[in-house]
mmCIF file of C-alpha atoms (C1' of nucleotides) in Angstrom:
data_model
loop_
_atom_site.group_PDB
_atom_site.id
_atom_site.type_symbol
_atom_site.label_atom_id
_atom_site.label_comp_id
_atom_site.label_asym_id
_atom_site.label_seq_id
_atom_site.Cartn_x
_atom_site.Cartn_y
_atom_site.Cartn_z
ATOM 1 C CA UNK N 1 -24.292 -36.606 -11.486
ATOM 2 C CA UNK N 2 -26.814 -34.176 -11.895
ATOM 3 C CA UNK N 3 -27.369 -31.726 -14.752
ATOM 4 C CA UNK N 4 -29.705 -29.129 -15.550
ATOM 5 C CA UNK N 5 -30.559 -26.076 -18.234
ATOM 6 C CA UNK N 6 -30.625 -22.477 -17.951
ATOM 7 C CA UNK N 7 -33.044 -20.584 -20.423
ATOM 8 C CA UNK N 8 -31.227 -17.745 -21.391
ATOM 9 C CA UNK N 9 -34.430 -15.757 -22.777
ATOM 10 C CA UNK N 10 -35.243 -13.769 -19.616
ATOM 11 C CA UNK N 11 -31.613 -13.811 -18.853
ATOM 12 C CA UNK N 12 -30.862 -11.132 -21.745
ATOM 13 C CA UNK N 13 -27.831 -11.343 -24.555
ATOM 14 C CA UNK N 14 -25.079 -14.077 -23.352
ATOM 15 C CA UNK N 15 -22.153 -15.595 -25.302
ATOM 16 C CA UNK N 16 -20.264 -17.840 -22.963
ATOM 17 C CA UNK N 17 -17.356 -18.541 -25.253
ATOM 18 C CA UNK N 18 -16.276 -14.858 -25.246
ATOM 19 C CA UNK N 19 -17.044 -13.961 -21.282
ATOM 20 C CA UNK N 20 -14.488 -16.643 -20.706
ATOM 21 C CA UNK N 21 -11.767 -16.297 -23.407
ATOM 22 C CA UNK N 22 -11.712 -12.885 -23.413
ATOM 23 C CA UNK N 23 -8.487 -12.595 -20.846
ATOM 24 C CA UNK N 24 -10.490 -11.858 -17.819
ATOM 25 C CA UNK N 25 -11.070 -15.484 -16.188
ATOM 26 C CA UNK N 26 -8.080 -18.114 -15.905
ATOM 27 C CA UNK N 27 -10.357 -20.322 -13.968
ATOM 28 C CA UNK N 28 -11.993 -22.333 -16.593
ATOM 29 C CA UNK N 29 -10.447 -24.873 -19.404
ATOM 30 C CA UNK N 30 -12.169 -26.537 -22.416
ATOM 31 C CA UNK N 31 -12.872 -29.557 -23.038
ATOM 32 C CA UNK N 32 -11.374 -29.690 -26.497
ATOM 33 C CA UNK N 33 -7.996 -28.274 -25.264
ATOM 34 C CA UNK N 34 -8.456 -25.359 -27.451
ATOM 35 C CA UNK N 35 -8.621 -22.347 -25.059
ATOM 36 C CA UNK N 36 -7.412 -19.310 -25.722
ATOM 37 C CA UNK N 37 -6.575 -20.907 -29.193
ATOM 38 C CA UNK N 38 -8.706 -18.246 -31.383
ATOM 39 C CA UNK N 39 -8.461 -15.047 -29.594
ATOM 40 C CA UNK N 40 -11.702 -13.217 -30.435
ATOM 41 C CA UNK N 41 -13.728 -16.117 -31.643
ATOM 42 C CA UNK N 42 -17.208 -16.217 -30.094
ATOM 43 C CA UNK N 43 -20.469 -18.386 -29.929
ATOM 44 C CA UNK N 44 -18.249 -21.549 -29.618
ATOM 45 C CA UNK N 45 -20.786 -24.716 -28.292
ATOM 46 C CA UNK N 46 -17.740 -26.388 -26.444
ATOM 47 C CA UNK N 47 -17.833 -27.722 -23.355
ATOM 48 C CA UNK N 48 -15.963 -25.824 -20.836
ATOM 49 C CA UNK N 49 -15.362 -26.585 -17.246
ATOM 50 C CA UNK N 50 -14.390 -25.625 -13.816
ATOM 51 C CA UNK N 51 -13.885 -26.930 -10.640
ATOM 52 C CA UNK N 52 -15.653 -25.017 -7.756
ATOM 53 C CA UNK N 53 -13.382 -24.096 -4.716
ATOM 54 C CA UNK N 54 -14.004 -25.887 -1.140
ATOM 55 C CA UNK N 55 -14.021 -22.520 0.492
ATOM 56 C CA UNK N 56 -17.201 -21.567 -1.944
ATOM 57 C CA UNK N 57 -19.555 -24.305 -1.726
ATOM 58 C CA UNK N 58 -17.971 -26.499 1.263
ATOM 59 C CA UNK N 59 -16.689 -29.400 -1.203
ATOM 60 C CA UNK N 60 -14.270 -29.019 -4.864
ATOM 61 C CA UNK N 61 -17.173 -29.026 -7.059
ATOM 62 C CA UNK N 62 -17.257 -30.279 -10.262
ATOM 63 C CA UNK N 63 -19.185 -28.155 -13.311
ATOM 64 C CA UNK N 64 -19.210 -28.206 -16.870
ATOM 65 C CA UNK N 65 -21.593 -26.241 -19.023
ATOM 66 C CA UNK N 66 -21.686 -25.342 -23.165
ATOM 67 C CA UNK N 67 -24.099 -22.989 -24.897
ATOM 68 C CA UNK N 68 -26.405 -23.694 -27.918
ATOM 69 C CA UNK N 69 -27.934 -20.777 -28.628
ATOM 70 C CA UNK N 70 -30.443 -19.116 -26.257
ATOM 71 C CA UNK N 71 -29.860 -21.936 -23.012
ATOM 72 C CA UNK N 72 -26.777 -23.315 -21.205
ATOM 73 C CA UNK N 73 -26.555 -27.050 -20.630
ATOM 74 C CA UNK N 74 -24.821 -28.354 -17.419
ATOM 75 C CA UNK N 75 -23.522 -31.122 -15.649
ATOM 76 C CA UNK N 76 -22.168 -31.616 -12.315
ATOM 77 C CA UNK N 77 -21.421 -33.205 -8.733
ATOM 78 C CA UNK N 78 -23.811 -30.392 -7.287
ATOM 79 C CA UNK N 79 -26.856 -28.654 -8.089
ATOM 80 C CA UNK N 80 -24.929 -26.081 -10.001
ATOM 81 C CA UNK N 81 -27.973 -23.857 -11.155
ATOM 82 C CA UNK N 82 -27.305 -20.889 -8.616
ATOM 83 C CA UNK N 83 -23.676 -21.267 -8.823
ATOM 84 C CA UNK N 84 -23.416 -20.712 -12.411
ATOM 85 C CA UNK N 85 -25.717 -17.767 -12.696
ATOM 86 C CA UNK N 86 -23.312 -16.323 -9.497
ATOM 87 C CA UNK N 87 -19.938 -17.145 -11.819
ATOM 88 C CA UNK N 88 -21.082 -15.988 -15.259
ATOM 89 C CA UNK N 89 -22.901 -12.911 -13.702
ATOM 90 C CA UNK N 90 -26.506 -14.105 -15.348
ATOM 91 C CA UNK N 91 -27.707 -11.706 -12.879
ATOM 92 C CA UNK N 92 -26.537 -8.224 -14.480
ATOM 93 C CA UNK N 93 -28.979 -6.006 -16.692
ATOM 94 C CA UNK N 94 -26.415 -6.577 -19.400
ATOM 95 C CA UNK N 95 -28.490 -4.005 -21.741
ATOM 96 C CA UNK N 96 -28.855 -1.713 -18.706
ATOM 97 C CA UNK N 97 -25.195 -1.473 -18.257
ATOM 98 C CA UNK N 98 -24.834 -1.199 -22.320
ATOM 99 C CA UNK N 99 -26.980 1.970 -21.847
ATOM 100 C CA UNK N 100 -24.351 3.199 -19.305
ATOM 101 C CA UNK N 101 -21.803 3.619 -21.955
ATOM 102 C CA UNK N 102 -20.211 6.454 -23.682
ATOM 103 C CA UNK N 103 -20.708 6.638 -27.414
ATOM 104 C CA UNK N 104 -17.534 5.608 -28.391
ATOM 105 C CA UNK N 105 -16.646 4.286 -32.060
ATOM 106 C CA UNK N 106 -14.059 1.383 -30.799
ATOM 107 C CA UNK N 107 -16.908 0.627 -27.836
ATOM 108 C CA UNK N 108 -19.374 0.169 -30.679
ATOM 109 C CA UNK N 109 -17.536 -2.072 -32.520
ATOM 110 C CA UNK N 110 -16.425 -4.205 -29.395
ATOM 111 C CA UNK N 111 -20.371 -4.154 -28.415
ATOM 112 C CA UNK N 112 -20.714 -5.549 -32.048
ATOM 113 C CA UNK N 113 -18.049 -8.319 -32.014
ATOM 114 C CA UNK N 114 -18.899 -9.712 -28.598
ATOM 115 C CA UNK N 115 -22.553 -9.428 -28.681
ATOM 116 C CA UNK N 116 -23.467 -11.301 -24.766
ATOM 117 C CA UNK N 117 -20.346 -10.590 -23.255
ATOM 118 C CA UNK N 118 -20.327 -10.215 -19.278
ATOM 119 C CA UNK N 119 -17.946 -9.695 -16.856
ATOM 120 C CA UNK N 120 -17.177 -13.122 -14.724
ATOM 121 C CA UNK N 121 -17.885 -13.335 -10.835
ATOM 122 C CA UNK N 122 -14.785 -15.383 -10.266
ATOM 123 C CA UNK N 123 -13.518 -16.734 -6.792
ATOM 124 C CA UNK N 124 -11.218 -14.080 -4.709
ATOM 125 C CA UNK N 125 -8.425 -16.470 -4.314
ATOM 126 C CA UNK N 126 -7.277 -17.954 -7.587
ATOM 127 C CA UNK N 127 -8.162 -14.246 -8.912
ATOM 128 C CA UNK N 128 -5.519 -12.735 -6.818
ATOM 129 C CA UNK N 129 -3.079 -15.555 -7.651
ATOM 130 C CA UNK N 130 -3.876 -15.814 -11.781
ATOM 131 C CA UNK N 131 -3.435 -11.651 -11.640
ATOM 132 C CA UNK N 132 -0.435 -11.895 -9.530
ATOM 133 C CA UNK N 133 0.977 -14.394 -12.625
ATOM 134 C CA UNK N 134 -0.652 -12.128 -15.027
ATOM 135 C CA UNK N 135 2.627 -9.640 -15.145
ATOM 136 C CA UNK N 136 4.118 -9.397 -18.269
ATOM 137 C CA UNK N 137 2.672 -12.746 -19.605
ATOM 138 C CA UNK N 138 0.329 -13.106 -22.484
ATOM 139 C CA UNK N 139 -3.164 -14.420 -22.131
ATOM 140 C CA UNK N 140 -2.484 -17.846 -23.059
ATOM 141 C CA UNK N 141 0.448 -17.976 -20.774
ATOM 142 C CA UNK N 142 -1.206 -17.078 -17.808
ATOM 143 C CA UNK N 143 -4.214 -19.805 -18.882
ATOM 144 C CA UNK N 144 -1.527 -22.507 -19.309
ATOM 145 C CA UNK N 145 0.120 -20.953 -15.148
ATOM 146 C CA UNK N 146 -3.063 -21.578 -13.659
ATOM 147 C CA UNK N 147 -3.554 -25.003 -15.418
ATOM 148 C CA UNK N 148 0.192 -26.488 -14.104
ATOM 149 C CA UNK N 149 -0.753 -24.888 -10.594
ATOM 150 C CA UNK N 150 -3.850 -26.867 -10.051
ATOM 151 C CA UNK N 151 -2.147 -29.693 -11.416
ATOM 152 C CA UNK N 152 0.428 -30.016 -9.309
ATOM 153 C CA UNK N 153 -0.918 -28.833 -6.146
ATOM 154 C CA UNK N 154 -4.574 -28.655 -5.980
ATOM 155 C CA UNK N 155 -6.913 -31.261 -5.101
ATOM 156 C CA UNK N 156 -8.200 -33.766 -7.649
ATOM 157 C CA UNK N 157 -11.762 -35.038 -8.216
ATOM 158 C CA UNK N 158 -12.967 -37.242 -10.728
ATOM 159 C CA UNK N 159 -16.237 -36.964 -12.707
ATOM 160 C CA UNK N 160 -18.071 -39.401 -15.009
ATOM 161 C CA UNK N 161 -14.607 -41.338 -15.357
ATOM 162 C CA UNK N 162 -12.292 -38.734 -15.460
ATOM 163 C CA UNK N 163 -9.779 -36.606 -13.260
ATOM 164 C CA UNK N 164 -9.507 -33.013 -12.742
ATOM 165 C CA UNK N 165 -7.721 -30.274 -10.224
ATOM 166 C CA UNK N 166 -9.420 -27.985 -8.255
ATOM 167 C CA UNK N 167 -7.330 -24.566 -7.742
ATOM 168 C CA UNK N 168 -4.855 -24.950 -5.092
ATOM 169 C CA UNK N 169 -6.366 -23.559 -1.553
ATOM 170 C CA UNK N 170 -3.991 -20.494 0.155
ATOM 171 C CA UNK N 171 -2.360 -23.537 2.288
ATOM 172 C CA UNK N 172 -1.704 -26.053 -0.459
ATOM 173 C CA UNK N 173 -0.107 -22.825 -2.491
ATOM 174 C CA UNK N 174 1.632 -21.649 0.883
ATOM 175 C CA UNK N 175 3.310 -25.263 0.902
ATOM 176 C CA UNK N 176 4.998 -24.879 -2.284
ATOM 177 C CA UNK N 177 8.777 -24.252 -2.920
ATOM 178 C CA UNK N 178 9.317 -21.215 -4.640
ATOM 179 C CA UNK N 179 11.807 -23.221 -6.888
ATOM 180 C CA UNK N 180 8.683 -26.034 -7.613
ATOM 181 C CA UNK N 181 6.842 -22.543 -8.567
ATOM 182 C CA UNK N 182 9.668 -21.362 -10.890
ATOM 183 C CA UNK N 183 9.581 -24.993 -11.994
ATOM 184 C CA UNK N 184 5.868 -24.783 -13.342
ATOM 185 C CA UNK N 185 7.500 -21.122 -15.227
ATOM 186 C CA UNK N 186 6.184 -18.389 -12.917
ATOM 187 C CA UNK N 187 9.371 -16.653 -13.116
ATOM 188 C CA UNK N 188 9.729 -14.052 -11.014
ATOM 189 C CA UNK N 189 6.141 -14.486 -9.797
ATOM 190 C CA UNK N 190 6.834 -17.472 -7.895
ATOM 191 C CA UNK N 191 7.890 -15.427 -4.312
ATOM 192 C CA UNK N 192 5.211 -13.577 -5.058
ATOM 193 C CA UNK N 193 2.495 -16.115 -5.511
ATOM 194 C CA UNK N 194 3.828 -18.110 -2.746
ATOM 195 C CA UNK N 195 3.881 -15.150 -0.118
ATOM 196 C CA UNK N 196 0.642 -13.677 -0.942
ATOM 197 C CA UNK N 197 -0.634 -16.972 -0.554
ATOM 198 C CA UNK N 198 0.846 -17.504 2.724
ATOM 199 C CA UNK N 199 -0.802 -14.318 3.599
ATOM 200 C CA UNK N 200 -4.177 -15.790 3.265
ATOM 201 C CA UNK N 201 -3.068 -19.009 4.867
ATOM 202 C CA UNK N 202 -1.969 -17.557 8.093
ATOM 203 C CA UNK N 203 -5.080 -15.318 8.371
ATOM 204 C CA UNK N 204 -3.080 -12.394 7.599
ATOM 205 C CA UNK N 205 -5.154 -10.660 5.147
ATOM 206 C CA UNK N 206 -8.211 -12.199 2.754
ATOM 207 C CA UNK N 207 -9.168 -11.068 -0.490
ATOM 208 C CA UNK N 208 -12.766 -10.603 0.311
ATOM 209 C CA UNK N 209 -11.937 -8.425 3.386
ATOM 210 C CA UNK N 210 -12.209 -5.204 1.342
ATOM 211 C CA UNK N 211 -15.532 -5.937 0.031
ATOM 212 C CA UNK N 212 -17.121 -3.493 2.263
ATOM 213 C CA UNK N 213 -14.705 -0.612 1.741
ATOM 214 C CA UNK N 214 -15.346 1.946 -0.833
ATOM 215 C CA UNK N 215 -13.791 1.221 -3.931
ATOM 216 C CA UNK N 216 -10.865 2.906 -4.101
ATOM 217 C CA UNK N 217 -9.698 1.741 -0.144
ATOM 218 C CA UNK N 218 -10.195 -1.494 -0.996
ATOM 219 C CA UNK N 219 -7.878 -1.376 -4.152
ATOM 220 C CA UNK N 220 -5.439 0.556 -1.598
ATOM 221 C CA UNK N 221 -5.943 -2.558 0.462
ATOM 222 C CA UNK N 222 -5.274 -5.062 -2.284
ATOM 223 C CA UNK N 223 -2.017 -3.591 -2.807
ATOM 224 C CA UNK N 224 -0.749 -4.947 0.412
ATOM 225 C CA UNK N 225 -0.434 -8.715 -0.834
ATOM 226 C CA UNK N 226 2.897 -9.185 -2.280
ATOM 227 C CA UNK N 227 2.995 -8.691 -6.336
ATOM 228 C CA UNK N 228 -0.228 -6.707 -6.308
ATOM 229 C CA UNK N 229 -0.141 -2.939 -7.426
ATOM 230 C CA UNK N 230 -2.711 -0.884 -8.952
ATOM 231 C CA UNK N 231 -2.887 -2.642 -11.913
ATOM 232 C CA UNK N 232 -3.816 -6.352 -10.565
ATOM 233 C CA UNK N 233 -5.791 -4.982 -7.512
ATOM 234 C CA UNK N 234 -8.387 -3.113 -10.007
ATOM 235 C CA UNK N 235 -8.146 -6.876 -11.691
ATOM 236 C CA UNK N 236 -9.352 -8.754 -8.753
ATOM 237 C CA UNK N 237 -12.139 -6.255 -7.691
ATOM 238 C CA UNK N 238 -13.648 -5.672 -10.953
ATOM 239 C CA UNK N 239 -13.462 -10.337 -11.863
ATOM 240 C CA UNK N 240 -13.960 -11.206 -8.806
ATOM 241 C CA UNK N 241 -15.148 -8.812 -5.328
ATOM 242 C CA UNK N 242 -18.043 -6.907 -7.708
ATOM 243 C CA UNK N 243 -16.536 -3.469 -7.908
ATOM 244 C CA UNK N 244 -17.737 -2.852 -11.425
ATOM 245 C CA UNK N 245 -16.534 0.621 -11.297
ATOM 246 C CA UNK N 246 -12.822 -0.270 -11.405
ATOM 247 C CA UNK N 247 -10.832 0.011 -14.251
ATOM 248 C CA UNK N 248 -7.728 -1.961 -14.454
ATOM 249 C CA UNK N 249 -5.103 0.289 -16.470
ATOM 250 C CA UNK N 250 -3.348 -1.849 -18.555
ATOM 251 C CA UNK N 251 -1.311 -1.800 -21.528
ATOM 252 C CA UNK N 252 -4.316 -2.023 -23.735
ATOM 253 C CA UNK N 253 -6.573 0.213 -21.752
ATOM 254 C CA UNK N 254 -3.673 2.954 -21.662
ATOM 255 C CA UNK N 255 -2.624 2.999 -25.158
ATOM 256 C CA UNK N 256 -6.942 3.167 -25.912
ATOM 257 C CA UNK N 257 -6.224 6.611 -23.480
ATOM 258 C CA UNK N 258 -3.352 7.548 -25.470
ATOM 259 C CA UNK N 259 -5.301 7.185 -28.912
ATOM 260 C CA UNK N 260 -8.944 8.218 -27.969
ATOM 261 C CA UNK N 261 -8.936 10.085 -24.174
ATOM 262 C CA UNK N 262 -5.617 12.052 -24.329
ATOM 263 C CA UNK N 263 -6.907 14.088 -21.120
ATOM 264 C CA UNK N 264 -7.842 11.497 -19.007
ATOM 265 C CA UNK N 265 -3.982 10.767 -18.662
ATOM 266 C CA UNK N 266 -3.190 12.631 -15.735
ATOM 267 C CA UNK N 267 0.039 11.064 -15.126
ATOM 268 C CA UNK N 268 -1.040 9.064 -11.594
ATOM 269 C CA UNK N 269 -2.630 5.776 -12.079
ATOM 270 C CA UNK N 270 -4.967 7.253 -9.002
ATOM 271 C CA UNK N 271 -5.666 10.213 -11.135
ATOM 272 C CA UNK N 272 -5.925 8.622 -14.581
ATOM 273 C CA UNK N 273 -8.278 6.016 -12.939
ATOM 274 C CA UNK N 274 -10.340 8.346 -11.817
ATOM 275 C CA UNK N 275 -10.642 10.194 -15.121
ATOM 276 C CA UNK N 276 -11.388 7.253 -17.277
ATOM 277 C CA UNK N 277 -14.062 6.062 -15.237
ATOM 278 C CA UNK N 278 -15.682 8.908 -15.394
ATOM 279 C CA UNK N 279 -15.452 8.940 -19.249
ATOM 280 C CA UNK N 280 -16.404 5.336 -19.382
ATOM 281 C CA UNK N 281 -19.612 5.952 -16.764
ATOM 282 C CA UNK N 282 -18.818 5.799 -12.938
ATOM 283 C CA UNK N 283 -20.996 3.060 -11.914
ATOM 284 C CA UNK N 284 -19.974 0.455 -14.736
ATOM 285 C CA UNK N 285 -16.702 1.824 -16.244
ATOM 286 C CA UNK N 286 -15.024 -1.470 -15.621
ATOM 287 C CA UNK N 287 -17.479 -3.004 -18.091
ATOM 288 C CA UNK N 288 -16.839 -0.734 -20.947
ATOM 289 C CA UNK N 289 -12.904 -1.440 -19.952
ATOM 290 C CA UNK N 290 -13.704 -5.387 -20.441
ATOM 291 C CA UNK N 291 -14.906 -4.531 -23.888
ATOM 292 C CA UNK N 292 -12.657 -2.280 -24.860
ATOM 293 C CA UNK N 293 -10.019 -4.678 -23.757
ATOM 294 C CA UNK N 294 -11.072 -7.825 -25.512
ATOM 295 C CA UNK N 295 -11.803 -6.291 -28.808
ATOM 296 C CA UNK N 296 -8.322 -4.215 -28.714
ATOM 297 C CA UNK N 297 -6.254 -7.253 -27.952
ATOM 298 C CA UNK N 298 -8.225 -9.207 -30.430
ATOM 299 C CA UNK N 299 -8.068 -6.850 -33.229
ATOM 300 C CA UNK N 300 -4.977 -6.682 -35.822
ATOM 301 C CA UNK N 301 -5.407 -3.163 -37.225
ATOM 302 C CA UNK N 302 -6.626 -2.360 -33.728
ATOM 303 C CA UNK N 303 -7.434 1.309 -35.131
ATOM 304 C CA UNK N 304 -11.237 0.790 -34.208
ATOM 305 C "C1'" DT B 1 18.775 -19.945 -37.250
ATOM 306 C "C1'" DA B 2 20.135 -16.348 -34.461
ATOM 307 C "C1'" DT B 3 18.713 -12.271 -32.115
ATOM 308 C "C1'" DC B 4 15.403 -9.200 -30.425
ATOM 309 C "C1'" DC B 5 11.134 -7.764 -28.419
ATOM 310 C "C1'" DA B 6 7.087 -7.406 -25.716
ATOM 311 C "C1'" DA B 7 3.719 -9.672 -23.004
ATOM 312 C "C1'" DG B 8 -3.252 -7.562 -18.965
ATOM 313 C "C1'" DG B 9 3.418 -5.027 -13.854
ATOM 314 C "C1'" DT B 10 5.602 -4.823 -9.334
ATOM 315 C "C1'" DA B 11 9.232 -3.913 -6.014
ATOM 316 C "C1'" DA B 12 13.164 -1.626 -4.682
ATOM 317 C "C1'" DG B 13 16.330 1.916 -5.146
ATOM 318 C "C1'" DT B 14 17.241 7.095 -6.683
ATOM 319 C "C1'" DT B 15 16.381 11.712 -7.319
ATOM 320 C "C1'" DA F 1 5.949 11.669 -4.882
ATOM 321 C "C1'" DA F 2 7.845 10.926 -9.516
ATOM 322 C "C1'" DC F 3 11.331 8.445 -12.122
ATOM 323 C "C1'" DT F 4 14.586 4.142 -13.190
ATOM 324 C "C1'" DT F 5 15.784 -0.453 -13.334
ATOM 325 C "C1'" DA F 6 15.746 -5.460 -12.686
ATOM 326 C "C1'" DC F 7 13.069 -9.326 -13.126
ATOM 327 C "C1'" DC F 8 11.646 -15.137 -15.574
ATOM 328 C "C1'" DT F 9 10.117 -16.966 -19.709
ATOM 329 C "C1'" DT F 10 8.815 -17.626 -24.440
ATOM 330 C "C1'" DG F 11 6.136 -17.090 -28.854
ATOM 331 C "C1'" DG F 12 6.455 -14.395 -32.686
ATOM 332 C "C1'" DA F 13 8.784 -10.816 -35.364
ATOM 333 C "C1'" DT F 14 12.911 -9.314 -37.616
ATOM 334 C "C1'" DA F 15 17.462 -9.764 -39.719
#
DNA sequence: TATCCAAGGTAAGTT
DNA sequence: AACTTACCTTGGATA
């Protein structure tokens, strides 16, 4: 085992409990079993883990890591130091990208409640395939998807004594029955997940191809996996590929456009998503959108 | 306790 | 190209 801190005081504002229950990263669960159990709760010292894909660091790698207060703690079967500041984006100017914003009186607030939230760096593969499950499912739902998939298909490893499931790889996903999918409650995502998984598998097409395209190619190019549209393509580029710019317009984000930018609606998701990132700031609009998001879903009146 | 509704949408068919 | 409709499942709201 080896384990490690990170000082968070050059790092800037951080609050790990809401940059990963904050409905933008299905890839990590808690050791206390409570994810996604109080929606909007932050500054939580749990432990939470992850296991690290083969494809990333050439073996499933174990990590677990909790806050207490202005340092991270961690423990793992690697030296998980660069990897973590990678997945919880420890490298962004997080006041920079503050400054970036409109002023916006629901952005505010959201910058109040989740003081230290960032955007996650996630890995392109179970990204695509959480977003693909993400359809008409509820947060916690989609958590609790991604939890039964690794179980049941992805590889195990133990650590200090006890066993957890790495993702499924494309091929162990490819494998799967769309009927074992439906089994694990997918629904109609099942063909889906299973074909755009074969995709990768066969060489097809791979997430991380569009990476060098401008941003809105590569969301055109997302769209070619089966059960990806507009919608869950923006998801994977701005969670996982580092297009920051990219807005996913969901229900939350387009009722926020409804209520507070009636003009950016122009009808097209290609239009509208060009007109809210404007409003939002071009170069970090899918921040702003994370915010917004989390403190929307999160808030009962929801009116600011 | 029964029924209804919406949940971080997408694909396929129509107009 | 814009507009419908079907699609699995279930927790929470409503009657």
């Amino acid at each position: 085992m080896e384990s490690g801190t990170i000082s968070l005081e050059r790092v800037g504002s951080f609050d790990l409990q809401s940059t990963l229950e904050s409905g933008q990263s299905y890839t990590w669960d808690r050791a206390d079993g409570r994810m996604y159990e109080r929606p909007g709760a932050v500054g939580s010292t749990a432990w939470y883990h992850t296991v690290i894909p083969r494809s990333v660091v050439g073996t499933e790698a174990f990590v677990r890591v909790r806050q207490t207060d202005d340092r991270l703690e961690w423990e793992s079967s690697i030296d998980a130091h660069d990897e973590l500041c990678a997945l919880l984006r420890l490298d962004d100017d997080l006041d920079a990208i503050i400054e970036s914003f409109p002023e916006e009186p629901a952005l505010s607030r959201a910058l109040e409640r989740f003081d230290g939230m960032r955007l996650v760096r996630d890995p392109p593969f179970p990204t695509l395939i959480s977003f693909i499950c993400s359809a008409q499912m509820r947060v916690s739902r989609i958590h609790q998807m991604q939890r039964r998939l690794a179980e049941s298909f992805g590889t195990s490893v133990t650590f200090d004594g006890a066993t957890y499931h790495a993702f499924p790889t494309p091929e162990q996903l490819a494998s799967a029955s769309e009927s074992a999918l439906r089994s694990l409650k997918l629904g109609y995502r099942a063909p889906y997940v299973r074909e755009s998984a074969a995709m990768v598998a066969s060489g097809t097409r791979d997430p991380t191809d569009v990476q060098n395209l401008s941003y809105e190619a590569a969301r055109r190019s997302l769209t070619e996996f089966v059960g990806v549209g507009e919608k869950v393509a923006d998801c994977v580029l701005l969670f996982s590929l580092d297009f920051l710019e990219a807005v996913p317009l969901d229900t939350w984000i387009r009722r926020a456009i409804a209520d507070r930018f009636p003009d950016c609606d122009r009808g097209s998701y290609a239009e509208t998503s060009r007109a809210i990132r404007t409003r939002l700031g071009d170069t970090y609009a899918g921040y702003a959108q994370t915010y917004l998001f989390h403190h929307l879903r999160t808030n009962e009146t929801a009116s600011v």
